[in-house]
mmCIF file of C-alpha atoms in Angstrom:
data_model
loop_
_atom_site.group_PDB
_atom_site.id
_atom_site.type_symbol
_atom_site.label_atom_id
_atom_site.label_comp_id
_atom_site.label_asym_id
_atom_site.label_seq_id
_atom_site.Cartn_x
_atom_site.Cartn_y
_atom_site.Cartn_z
ATOM 1 C CA MET G 1 0.003 0.058 0.025
ATOM 2 C CA ARG G 2 2.920 2.342 0.633
ATOM 3 C CA LEU G 3 4.342 1.548 -2.742
ATOM 4 C CA TYR G 4 1.124 2.569 -4.390
ATOM 5 C CA GLY G 5 1.547 6.002 -3.052
ATOM 6 C CA ASP G 6 5.296 6.105 -3.638
ATOM 7 C CA VAL G 7 5.038 5.775 -7.316
ATOM 8 C CA GLU G 8 3.121 9.011 -7.580
ATOM 9 C CA HIS G 9 6.105 10.919 -8.730
ATOM 10 C CA THR G 10 7.189 8.629 -11.614
ATOM 11 C CA GLY G 11 6.086 9.274 -15.159
ATOM 12 C CA PHE G 12 2.399 8.904 -16.304
ATOM 13 C CA TYR G 13 2.781 5.593 -18.055
ATOM 14 C CA GLU G 14 5.199 4.208 -15.435
ATOM 15 C CA LYS G 15 2.758 5.190 -12.723
ATOM 16 C CA MET G 16 -0.169 3.477 -14.459
ATOM 17 C CA ASN G 17 1.821 0.264 -15.221
ATOM 18 C CA ASN G 18 3.239 0.140 -11.515
ATOM 19 C CA ARG G 19 -0.130 0.885 -9.978
ATOM 20 C CA PHE G 20 -1.843 -1.698 -12.036
ATOM 21 C CA LYS G 21 0.670 -4.366 -10.855
ATOM 22 C CA ILE G 22 0.578 -3.197 -7.268
ATOM 23 C CA ALA G 23 -3.263 -3.577 -7.461
ATOM 24 C CA LEU G 24 -2.978 -7.067 -8.679
ATOM 25 C CA VAL G 25 -0.595 -7.890 -5.872
ATOM 26 C CA LEU G 26 -2.657 -6.341 -3.253
ATOM 27 C CA LYS G 27 -5.688 -8.261 -4.563
ATOM 28 C CA HIS G 28 -3.880 -11.523 -4.273
ATOM 29 C CA LEU G 29 -2.655 -10.753 -0.663
ATOM 30 C CA TRP G 30 -6.086 -9.553 0.310
ATOM 31 C CA ASN G 31 -7.402 -13.049 -0.746
ATOM 32 C CA LEU G 32 -4.976 -14.771 1.574
ATOM 33 C CA GLU G 33 -6.703 -14.539 4.981
ATOM 34 C CA SER G 34 -3.343 -14.646 6.673
ATOM 35 C CA HIS G 35 -2.382 -11.244 5.261
ATOM 36 C CA ARG G 36 -5.427 -9.388 6.483
ATOM 37 C CA PRO G 37 -3.730 -8.349 9.702
ATOM 38 C CA ALA G 38 -0.879 -6.769 7.784
ATOM 39 C CA PHE G 39 -3.537 -4.581 5.914
ATOM 40 C CA LEU G 40 -4.979 -3.485 9.252
ATOM 41 C CA LYS G 41 -1.525 -2.688 10.548
ATOM 42 C CA LEU G 42 -0.784 -0.538 7.481
ATOM 43 C CA VAL G 43 -3.921 1.556 7.894
ATOM 44 C CA LYS G 44 -2.990 2.402 11.327
ATOM 45 C CA ASP G 45 -0.115 4.447 10.070
ATOM 46 C CA GLU G 46 -2.267 7.460 9.296
ATOM 47 C CA LYS G 47 0.224 9.392 7.217
ATOM 48 C CA SER G 48 0.992 6.490 4.901
ATOM 49 C CA PHE G 49 -2.639 5.520 4.695
ATOM 50 C CA GLU G 50 -3.635 9.011 3.687
ATOM 51 C CA ILE G 51 -0.957 9.053 0.898
ATOM 52 C CA PHE G 52 -2.377 5.636 -0.201
ATOM 53 C CA ALA G 53 -5.907 6.678 -0.089
ATOM 54 C CA ASN G 54 -5.385 9.971 -1.924
ATOM 55 C CA GLY G 55 -3.326 8.032 -4.516
ATOM 56 C CA VAL G 56 -6.305 5.868 -5.020
ATOM 57 C CA VAL G 57 -8.825 8.585 -5.345
ATOM 58 C CA ASN G 58 -6.635 10.983 -7.436
ATOM 59 C CA HIS G 59 -5.504 8.370 -9.701
ATOM 60 C CA THR G 60 -9.014 6.916 -10.345
ATOM 61 C CA SER G 61 -10.322 10.461 -11.080
ATOM 62 C CA ASP G 62 -7.362 11.173 -13.508
ATOM 63 C CA LEU G 63 -7.981 7.891 -15.284
ATOM 64 C CA VAL G 64 -11.669 8.487 -15.807
ATOM 65 C CA THR G 65 -11.052 12.048 -16.789
ATOM 66 C CA THR G 66 -8.400 10.906 -19.315
ATOM 67 C CA ALA G 67 -10.797 8.290 -20.737
ATOM 68 C CA LEU G 68 -13.594 10.779 -21.110
ATOM 69 C CA SER G 69 -11.495 13.383 -22.664
ATOM 70 C CA LYS G 70 -10.414 11.020 -25.445
ATOM 71 C CA LEU G 71 -13.871 9.758 -26.376
ATOM 72 C CA PRO G 72 -14.864 12.955 -28.440
ATOM 73 C CA GLU G 73 -11.666 12.611 -30.238
ATOM 74 C CA ILE G 74 -12.337 9.037 -31.035
ATOM 75 C CA ARG G 75 -15.815 9.781 -32.228
ATOM 76 C CA THR G 76 -14.604 12.579 -34.534
ATOM 77 C CA ALA G 77 -12.038 10.451 -36.085
ATOM 78 C CA GLN G 78 -14.588 7.503 -36.640
ATOM 79 C CA HIS G 79 -17.016 10.061 -38.293
ATOM 80 C CA GLU G 80 -14.122 11.304 -40.524
ATOM 81 C CA MET G 81 -13.308 7.849 -41.660
ATOM 82 C CA ARG G 82 -17.090 6.911 -42.320
ATOM 83 C CA ASP G 83 -17.330 10.112 -44.673
ATOM 84 C CA VAL G 84 -15.633 8.537 -47.766
ATOM 85 C CA ALA G 85 -15.505 11.725 -49.721
ATOM 86 C CA THR G 86 -13.770 13.760 -46.965
ATOM 87 C CA TRP G 87 -11.543 10.813 -45.942
ATOM 88 C CA SER G 88 -10.415 10.285 -49.609
ATOM 89 C CA SER G 89 -9.600 14.006 -50.030
ATOM 90 C CA LEU G 90 -6.975 13.784 -47.237
ATOM 91 C CA SER G 91 -3.395 12.901 -48.182
ATOM 92 C CA GLN G 92 -2.137 9.409 -47.223
ATOM 93 C CA GLU G 93 0.117 11.046 -44.652
ATOM 94 C CA GLN G 94 -2.922 12.814 -42.969
ATOM 95 C CA ARG G 95 -4.929 9.557 -43.103
ATOM 96 C CA ASP G 96 -2.046 7.662 -41.524
ATOM 97 C CA ASP G 97 -1.643 10.410 -38.857
ATOM 98 C CA ARG G 98 -5.399 10.431 -38.028
ATOM 99 C CA THR G 99 -5.554 6.600 -37.901
ATOM 100 C CA GLY G 100 -2.474 6.454 -35.589
ATOM 101 C CA ALA G 101 -4.105 9.051 -33.297
ATOM 102 C CA LEU G 102 -7.237 7.129 -33.291
ATOM 103 C CA HIS G 103 -5.593 3.931 -32.341
ATOM 104 C CA GLU G 104 -3.529 5.628 -29.538
ATOM 105 C CA ASN G 105 -6.610 7.189 -28.178
ATOM 106 C CA GLU G 106 -8.384 3.821 -28.140
ATOM 107 C CA ARG G 107 -5.542 2.331 -26.363
ATOM 108 C CA THR G 108 -5.400 5.175 -23.812
ATOM 109 C CA VAL G 109 -9.155 4.952 -23.189
ATOM 110 C CA THR G 110 -8.909 1.074 -22.784
ATOM 111 C CA GLY G 111 -5.892 1.116 -20.537
ATOM 112 C CA SER G 112 -7.335 3.973 -18.396
ATOM 113 C CA LEU G 113 -10.711 2.253 -17.824
ATOM 114 C CA GLN G 114 -9.120 -1.167 -17.113
ATOM 115 C CA LEU G 115 -6.921 0.401 -14.389
ATOM 116 C CA ALA G 116 -9.811 2.461 -13.052
ATOM 117 C CA ASN G 117 -11.908 -0.679 -12.817
ATOM 118 C CA GLU G 118 -9.190 -2.591 -11.012
ATOM 119 C CA THR G 119 -8.743 0.395 -8.705
ATOM 120 C CA MET G 120 -12.480 0.551 -7.976
ATOM 121 C CA SER G 121 -12.434 -3.254 -7.318
ATOM 122 C CA MET G 122 -9.551 -2.753 -4.872
ATOM 123 C CA LEU G 123 -11.488 0.050 -2.997
ATOM 124 C CA CYS G 124 -14.459 -2.306 -2.809
ATOM 125 C CA TYR G 125 -12.671 -5.219 -1.258
ATOM 126 C CA LEU G 126 -10.641 -3.002 1.099
ATOM 127 C CA THR G 127 -13.688 -1.192 2.374
ATOM 128 C CA SER G 128 -15.395 -4.384 2.901
ATOM 129 C CA ASN G 129 -13.514 -4.463 6.175
ATOM 130 C CA ALA G 130 -15.101 -1.987 8.705
ATOM 131 C CA THR G 131 -11.749 -0.691 10.015
ATOM 132 C CA ILE G 132 -10.391 0.229 6.642
ATOM 133 C CA ALA G 133 -13.750 1.668 5.542
ATOM 134 C CA THR G 134 -13.620 3.965 8.663
ATOM 135 C CA CYS G 135 -10.253 4.979 7.582
ATOM 136 C CA PHE G 136 -11.497 5.999 4.130
ATOM 137 C CA ALA G 137 -14.388 7.899 5.698
ATOM 138 C CA LYS G 138 -12.174 10.377 7.625
ATOM 139 C CA SER G 139 -13.004 13.936 7.069
ATOM 140 C CA SER G 140 -9.692 14.625 5.209
ATOM 141 C CA LEU G 141 -10.588 12.007 2.618
ATOM 142 C CA CYS G 142 -14.400 12.310 2.394
ATOM 143 C CA GLY G 143 -14.707 15.181 0.046
ATOM 144 C CA SER G 144 -12.207 13.799 -2.517
ATOM 145 C CA LEU G 145 -13.568 10.260 -2.233
ATOM 146 C CA ALA G 146 -17.199 11.505 -2.787
ATOM 147 C CA ALA G 147 -16.130 13.618 -5.729
ATOM 148 C CA MET G 148 -14.265 10.640 -7.293
ATOM 149 C CA LEU G 149 -17.287 8.377 -6.834
#
């Protein structure tokens, strides 16, 4: 959980990749009953937990915002491609550029939403524990958590 917060200052794609892997490890550990006390011990360190929780909230908000911002660009590109006359009037270089941008936007949306789903899943199983749920409900986190949801 500390590592989840620590990767905040890496590059965008590195942070996404690292947090996805961390979320998978946390999920595996959560499913091992013998590791639950370690989770409860970590949430008692208020500073570390707050960094983790803010990372979860901010990262999920950023992922959804990124995905939503790319959807209009995807739609525009798809409409351009369907208009045969307009599409044919573009040079091959322009069509290649727009096709490349479309594929990049589609990858960004897919990756962002997959990680957002994994993060929301993590939030769900962690808050199934009353002690951890109470930590997420502290006043310092409530506003940003409510806004993210």
